[in-house]
Amino acid sequence: MLDSFTHDVEGYQASPVVEDLIHWTMTVALRVISSAAFSLHMSWPTISIASPLRPWETPEGNLAASKSKATQKHEMTFQHCVDAVMKYLPFIIFFPNWLLRNSPFKTMRDMQLSSDEFRSHMTELIKDNQNNFDAINEDIKEDINAGKNDLLSNIINTSAADKKQALSNEEIIGNIFIFIVAGHETTANTLQACLILLAIYPDVQKAVQAEIDSIWATKKLGEDLVYKDDYPKMRLISALILEGLRLYPPVVGIPKEVPVENIGGQTITYRNKSVSIPPGTDINIDVVSTQLNPLY
């Protein structure tokens, strides 16, 4: 991955300009989420960010994301369909499937195609995990933590362990979809903000680099990072992420409402004074202003 930012399309060392930073941070975020959610380790899609091709236009990913022998061919890679679903989500929710699928406009047909492809990829991943779970012997099956420890496996294992509250495939896909929607673009935006901050403040960039170098200096050749041992050492990195979230939060407003049924309204304390809010009042907490206000 790092080589693609320091080499040109011919493989020679260079300094290509990052013209679409959010695209690449979303590519990184999807791979992190895919690993955490599905134990799916997706290869980096290009040898150089200077390549005119997008990740979904590369040979990688013509088949489904799963390792199933019954994997079917797809019209969209996992990366492509997730990006498209995120882009067209309001339209996919608002318009009925039959309208999008039979629309004379290609853009609208692509909206439904991205939704169908996402469901197809997820169905294959669920089938793979269910097959793996069924293959485990009964003694191990009683331990829901056996095998892979990703989000999808835990959902399937927990669901299988309690038949009365077992989730259908549709419910599992819904849970995974919320996880991706909540984590994909928000994570990418935070990474983008932090990288821009590092570019603006080179002294901080050098300090973060020194911290990374000091952590890797304790590793032997071929040894990888260990979360429980190495994460506590990442004090500057953690501070950078928290500062990025403070300055550029992914959620800019938190809506609240006093229920109409609450006839007496609601009383809150603000700066040591009681404030009465009448029923039916809508309140939106401005997260950006709050986190930039010295009082808070």
CSV table of C-alpha atoms in Angstrom, one decimal:
chain,number,residue,atom,x,y,z
A,1,MET,CA,0.0,0.0,0.0
A,2,LEU,CA,2.7,2.5,1.0
A,3,ASP,CA,4.7,1.8,-2.2
A,4,SER,CA,1.8,3.0,-4.3
A,5,PHE,CA,2.2,6.5,-2.8
A,6,THR,CA,5.9,6.5,-3.5
A,7,HIS,CA,6.1,4.9,-6.9
A,8,ASP,CA,4.8,5.7,-10.4
A,9,VAL,CA,2.8,3.5,-12.7
A,10,GLU,CA,6.1,2.0,-14.1
A,11,GLY,CA,7.2,1.0,-10.6
A,12,TYR,CA,9.9,3.6,-10.3
A,13,GLN,CA,10.4,5.6,-7.1
A,14,ALA,CA,8.5,8.9,-7.4
A,15,SER,CA,6.3,11.3,-5.5
A,16,PRO,CA,2.9,11.2,-7.3
A,17,VAL,CA,0.4,13.8,-6.3
A,18,VAL,CA,-2.6,12.6,-4.3
A,19,GLU,CA,-5.4,14.3,-6.2
A,20,ASP,CA,-8.3,12.5,-4.5
A,21,LEU,CA,-7.4,11.9,-0.9
A,22,ILE,CA,-10.9,10.9,0.3
A,23,HIS,CA,-11.0,8.2,-2.3
A,24,TRP,CA,-7.8,6.6,-1.0
A,25,THR,CA,-8.8,6.9,2.7
A,26,MET,CA,-12.1,5.3,1.8
A,27,THR,CA,-10.1,2.5,0.2
A,28,VAL,CA,-8.1,2.1,3.3
A,29,ALA,CA,-11.2,2.2,5.6
A,30,LEU,CA,-13.0,-0.4,3.6
A,31,ARG,CA,-10.0,-2.8,3.9
A,32,VAL,CA,-9.8,-2.2,7.7
A,33,ILE,CA,-13.6,-2.8,8.1
A,34,SER,CA,-13.5,-5.8,5.8
A,35,SER,CA,-10.8,-7.4,8.0
A,36,ALA,CA,-12.7,-6.6,11.2
A,37,ALA,CA,-16.1,-7.6,10.0
A,38,PHE,CA,-15.3,-10.6,7.7
A,39,SER,CA,-11.7,-11.5,8.3
A,40,LEU,CA,-11.4,-10.6,4.6
A,41,HIS,CA,-7.9,-9.4,3.7
A,42,MET,CA,-8.2,-7.5,0.4
A,43,SER,CA,-5.0,-6.8,-1.5
A,44,TRP,CA,-4.1,-3.2,-2.3
A,45,PRO,CA,-5.6,-2.5,-5.7
A,46,THR,CA,-2.9,-0.6,-7.5
A,47,ILE,CA,0.9,-0.3,-7.8
A,48,SER,CA,0.6,3.5,-7.9
A,49,ILE,CA,-2.0,6.1,-7.0
A,50,ALA,CA,-1.0,7.8,-10.3
A,51,SER,CA,-2.7,5.1,-12.2
A,52,PRO,CA,-5.8,6.3,-14.1
A,53,LEU,CA,-7.6,3.1,-13.0
A,54,ARG,CA,-9.9,3.0,-10.0
A,55,PRO,CA,-9.5,0.0,-7.6
A,56,TRP,CA,-12.7,-1.6,-8.9
A,57,GLU,CA,-11.4,-1.5,-12.5
A,58,THR,CA,-8.4,-3.6,-11.7
A,59,PRO,CA,-8.3,-7.4,-12.2
A,60,GLU,CA,-8.5,-8.0,-8.4
A,61,GLY,CA,-12.0,-8.7,-7.2
A,62,ASN,CA,-13.8,-9.9,-10.4
A,63,LEU,CA,-15.1,-12.7,-8.2
A,64,ALA,CA,-16.9,-12.4,-4.9
A,65,ALA,CA,-15.0,-11.4,-1.8
A,66,SER,CA,-15.5,-14.8,-0.2
A,67,LYS,CA,-13.3,-17.9,-0.6
A,68,SER,CA,-16.3,-20.1,-1.3
A,69,LYS,CA,-15.8,-22.8,-4.0
A,70,ALA,CA,-19.3,-21.9,-5.2
A,71,THR,CA,-18.3,-18.3,-5.7
A,72,GLN,CA,-20.2,-16.7,-8.6
A,73,LYS,CA,-19.0,-14.0,-10.9
A,74,HIS,CA,-20.1,-10.4,-10.1
A,75,GLU,CA,-20.7,-7.3,-12.2
A,76,MET,CA,-19.2,-5.2,-9.4
A,77,THR,CA,-16.3,-5.8,-7.0
A,78,PHE,CA,-17.0,-5.5,-3.3
A,79,GLN,CA,-15.2,-2.2,-3.2
A,80,HIS,CA,-17.2,-0.9,-6.2
A,81,CYS,CA,-20.6,-1.9,-4.9
A,82,VAL,CA,-19.9,-0.5,-1.4
A,83,ASP,CA,-18.8,2.8,-2.8
A,84,ALA,CA,-21.8,3.0,-5.1
A,85,VAL,CA,-24.3,2.0,-2.3
A,86,MET,CA,-22.8,4.8,-0.1
A,87,LYS,CA,-23.1,7.3,-2.9
A,88,TYR,CA,-26.6,6.4,-3.9
A,89,LEU,CA,-28.0,5.4,-0.5
A,90,PRO,CA,-30.8,8.0,-0.3
A,91,PHE,CA,-32.1,7.1,-3.7
A,92,ILE,CA,-31.9,3.4,-3.0
A,93,ILE,CA,-34.0,3.9,0.1
A,94,PHE,CA,-36.5,6.3,-1.5
A,95,PHE,CA,-37.2,4.6,-4.8
A,96,PRO,CA,-38.7,1.0,-5.1
A,97,ASN,CA,-36.5,-1.8,-6.4
A,98,TRP,CA,-38.6,-2.4,-9.5
A,99,LEU,CA,-38.4,1.3,-10.5
A,100,LEU,CA,-34.6,1.4,-10.3
A,101,ARG,CA,-34.1,-1.9,-11.9
A,102,ASN,CA,-36.3,-1.1,-15.0
A,103,SER,CA,-35.5,2.6,-15.3
A,104,PRO,CA,-34.5,3.8,-18.8
A,105,PHE,CA,-31.6,5.8,-17.1
A,106,LYS,CA,-28.4,3.8,-16.6
A,107,THR,CA,-27.5,5.7,-13.4
A,108,MET,CA,-30.7,4.5,-11.7
A,109,ARG,CA,-30.2,1.0,-12.9
A,110,ASP,CA,-26.7,1.1,-11.5
A,111,MET,CA,-28.2,2.2,-8.1
A,112,GLN,CA,-30.2,-1.1,-8.0
A,113,LEU,CA,-27.3,-3.1,-9.3
A,114,SER,CA,-25.0,-1.9,-6.5
A,115,SER,CA,-27.6,-2.8,-4.0
A,116,ASP,CA,-28.1,-6.3,-5.5
A,117,GLU,CA,-24.4,-6.9,-5.7
A,118,PHE,CA,-23.8,-5.9,-2.1
A,119,ARG,CA,-26.5,-8.4,-1.1
A,120,SER,CA,-24.9,-11.0,-3.3
A,121,HIS,CA,-21.5,-10.5,-1.8
A,122,MET,CA,-22.8,-10.6,1.7
A,123,THR,CA,-24.9,-13.7,1.0
A,124,GLU,CA,-21.8,-15.6,-0.1
A,125,LEU,CA,-19.8,-14.4,2.9
A,126,ILE,CA,-22.6,-15.6,5.2
A,127,LYS,CA,-22.8,-18.9,3.5
A,128,ASP,CA,-19.1,-19.4,3.9
A,129,ASN,CA,-19.2,-18.6,7.6
A,130,GLN,CA,-22.2,-20.9,8.1
A,131,ASN,CA,-20.4,-23.7,6.3
A,132,ASN,CA,-17.3,-23.2,8.5
A,133,PHE,CA,-19.5,-23.2,11.6
A,134,ASP,CA,-21.2,-26.4,10.6
A,135,ALA,CA,-17.8,-28.0,10.0
A,136,ILE,CA,-16.7,-27.5,13.5
A,137,ASN,CA,-17.3,-30.5,15.8
A,138,GLU,CA,-19.9,-30.3,18.5
A,139,ASP,CA,-17.4,-29.9,21.4
A,140,ILE,CA,-15.9,-26.8,19.9
A,141,LYS,CA,-19.3,-25.5,18.6
A,142,GLU,CA,-20.4,-25.0,22.2
A,143,ASP,CA,-17.8,-22.3,22.5
A,144,ILE,CA,-19.1,-19.4,20.4
A,145,ASN,CA,-15.6,-17.8,20.5
A,146,ALA,CA,-14.1,-20.7,18.6
A,147,GLY,CA,-12.7,-20.1,15.1
A,148,LYS,CA,-12.6,-16.6,13.6
A,149,ASN,CA,-13.3,-13.7,15.8
A,150,ASP,CA,-14.7,-11.2,13.3
A,151,LEU,CA,-18.1,-9.4,13.5
A,152,LEU,CA,-19.9,-11.7,11.0
A,153,SER,CA,-18.6,-14.9,12.6
A,154,ASN,CA,-19.7,-13.7,16.0
A,155,ILE,CA,-23.2,-12.8,14.8
A,156,ILE,CA,-23.6,-16.2,13.0
A,157,ASN,CA,-22.1,-18.2,15.9
A,158,THR,CA,-24.2,-16.4,18.5
A,159,SER,CA,-27.3,-16.8,16.4
A,160,ALA,CA,-26.7,-20.5,15.9
A,161,ALA,CA,-26.2,-21.0,19.6
A,162,ASP,CA,-29.6,-19.6,20.4
A,163,LYS,CA,-32.1,-21.1,18.0
A,164,LYS,CA,-35.0,-19.2,19.6
A,165,GLN,CA,-33.4,-15.8,18.8
A,166,ALA,CA,-31.6,-16.8,15.6
A,167,LEU,CA,-31.2,-14.1,13.0
A,168,SER,CA,-32.3,-14.6,9.4
A,169,ASN,CA,-29.9,-13.9,6.6
A,170,GLU,CA,-31.7,-10.6,5.9
A,171,GLU,CA,-31.3,-9.5,9.5
A,172,ILE,CA,-27.6,-10.4,9.4
A,173,ILE,CA,-27.1,-8.5,6.2
A,174,GLY,CA,-28.9,-5.5,7.8
A,175,ASN,CA,-26.7,-5.5,10.8
A,176,ILE,CA,-23.5,-5.7,8.7
A,177,PHE,CA,-24.8,-3.0,6.4
A,178,ILE,CA,-25.3,-0.6,9.4
A,179,PHE,CA,-21.8,-1.5,10.6
A,180,ILE,CA,-20.3,-0.6,7.1
A,181,VAL,CA,-22.4,2.6,6.7
A,182,ALA,CA,-21.5,3.8,10.2
A,183,GLY,CA,-17.8,3.1,9.8
A,184,HIS,CA,-16.8,3.4,6.2
A,185,GLU,CA,-17.2,7.1,5.3
A,186,THR,CA,-16.8,8.4,8.8
A,187,THR,CA,-13.4,6.6,9.3
A,188,ALA,CA,-12.3,7.8,5.8
A,189,ASN,CA,-13.2,11.4,6.7
A,190,THR,CA,-11.3,11.2,10.0
A,191,LEU,CA,-8.2,9.7,8.2
A,192,GLN,CA,-8.4,12.5,5.6
A,193,ALA,CA,-8.6,15.2,8.2
A,194,CYS,CA,-5.6,13.8,10.2
A,195,LEU,CA,-3.4,13.5,7.1
A,196,ILE,CA,-4.2,17.1,6.1
A,197,LEU,CA,-3.3,18.2,9.7
A,198,LEU,CA,0.0,16.4,9.5
A,199,ALA,CA,0.7,18.1,6.2
A,200,ILE,CA,-0.1,21.5,7.7
A,201,TYR,CA,2.0,20.9,10.8
A,202,PRO,CA,5.3,19.2,9.8
A,203,ASP,CA,6.7,19.4,13.4
A,204,VAL,CA,3.8,17.2,14.5
A,205,GLN,CA,4.3,14.9,11.5
A,206,LYS,CA,8.0,14.4,12.5
A,207,ALA,CA,7.0,13.6,16.1
A,208,VAL,CA,4.4,11.1,15.0
A,209,GLN,CA,6.9,9.5,12.6
A,210,ALA,CA,9.4,9.3,15.5
A,211,GLU,CA,6.9,7.5,17.7
A,212,ILE,CA,6.1,5.0,14.9
A,213,ASP,CA,9.8,4.4,14.3
A,214,SER,CA,10.4,3.8,18.1
A,215,ILE,CA,7.6,1.2,18.2
A,216,TRP,CA,9.0,-0.7,15.1
A,217,ALA,CA,12.5,-0.5,16.5
A,218,THR,CA,11.5,-3.0,19.2
A,219,LYS,CA,10.3,-5.5,16.6
A,220,LYS,CA,12.3,-8.3,15.1
A,221,LEU,CA,12.5,-8.8,11.4
A,222,GLY,CA,9.1,-10.1,10.2
A,223,GLU,CA,7.4,-9.5,13.5
A,224,ASP,CA,4.1,-7.6,13.3
A,225,LEU,CA,2.4,-5.2,15.6
A,226,VAL,CA,0.4,-6.6,18.6
A,227,TYR,CA,-2.6,-4.5,19.6
A,228,LYS,CA,-2.4,-5.1,23.4
A,229,ASP,CA,1.3,-4.4,23.5
A,230,ASP,CA,1.8,-1.7,20.9
A,231,TYR,CA,-1.4,0.4,21.0
A,232,PRO,CA,-0.8,1.8,24.5
A,233,LYS,CA,2.6,3.2,23.1
A,234,MET,CA,0.8,5.2,20.4
A,235,ARG,CA,0.2,8.3,22.5
A,236,LEU,CA,0.8,10.9,19.8
A,237,ILE,CA,-1.1,8.9,17.2
A,238,SER,CA,-4.1,8.6,19.6
A,239,ALA,CA,-3.9,12.3,20.3
A,240,LEU,CA,-3.8,13.1,16.6
A,241,ILE,CA,-6.9,11.0,15.9
A,242,LEU,CA,-8.7,12.6,18.9
A,243,GLU,CA,-7.8,16.1,17.7
A,244,GLY,CA,-9.0,15.3,14.2
A,245,LEU,CA,-12.3,14.1,15.6
A,246,ARG,CA,-12.6,17.3,17.7
A,247,LEU,CA,-11.9,19.6,14.9
A,248,TYR,CA,-13.7,17.7,12.1
A,249,PRO,CA,-16.3,15.4,13.7
A,250,PRO,CA,-18.0,12.9,11.4
A,251,VAL,CA,-21.3,13.7,13.1
A,252,VAL,CA,-22.0,17.5,13.1
A,253,GLY,CA,-25.3,17.6,14.8
A,254,ILE,CA,-27.2,15.6,17.5
A,255,PRO,CA,-31.0,16.0,17.3
A,256,LYS,CA,-33.0,15.9,20.4
A,257,GLU,CA,-36.7,16.3,21.1
A,258,VAL,CA,-38.9,16.9,24.1
A,259,PRO,CA,-41.8,14.4,23.7
A,260,VAL,CA,-45.2,16.0,23.1
A,261,GLU,CA,-46.6,13.5,25.7
A,262,ASN,CA,-44.4,15.1,28.3
A,263,ILE,CA,-47.0,17.8,29.2
A,264,GLY,CA,-44.9,19.4,31.8
A,265,GLY,CA,-42.0,19.8,29.4
A,266,GLN,CA,-38.5,19.1,30.5
A,267,THR,CA,-36.2,21.1,32.8
A,268,ILE,CA,-32.4,21.1,32.2
A,269,THR,CA,-29.6,22.9,34.0
A,270,TYR,CA,-27.4,25.2,31.9
A,271,ARG,CA,-24.6,27.2,33.6
A,272,ASN,CA,-26.1,26.6,37.0
A,273,LYS,CA,-29.6,27.9,35.9
A,274,SER,CA,-32.7,25.9,35.4
A,275,VAL,CA,-34.2,26.1,31.9
A,276,SER,CA,-37.7,24.9,31.1
A,277,ILE,CA,-38.2,23.4,27.6
A,278,PRO,CA,-41.8,23.1,26.5
A,279,PRO,CA,-43.1,19.8,25.0
A,280,GLY,CA,-42.7,19.2,21.3
A,281,THR,CA,-39.5,21.3,21.1
A,282,ASP,CA,-36.8,20.2,18.7
A,283,ILE,CA,-33.2,20.8,19.7
A,284,ASN,CA,-30.1,20.2,17.6
A,285,ILE,CA,-26.8,20.2,19.4
A,286,ASP,CA,-24.1,21.7,17.2
A,287,VAL,CA,-21.1,19.3,17.7
A,288,VAL,CA,-18.6,21.4,15.8
A,289,SER,CA,-19.4,24.6,17.8
A,290,THR,CA,-19.4,22.7,21.1
A,291,GLN,CA,-16.0,21.1,20.4
A,292,LEU,CA,-14.4,24.4,19.3
A,293,ASN,CA,-15.9,26.4,22.3
A,294,PRO,CA,-13.2,27.0,25.0
A,295,LEU,CA,-15.9,26.5,27.6
A,296,TYR,CA,-16.2,22.8,26.8
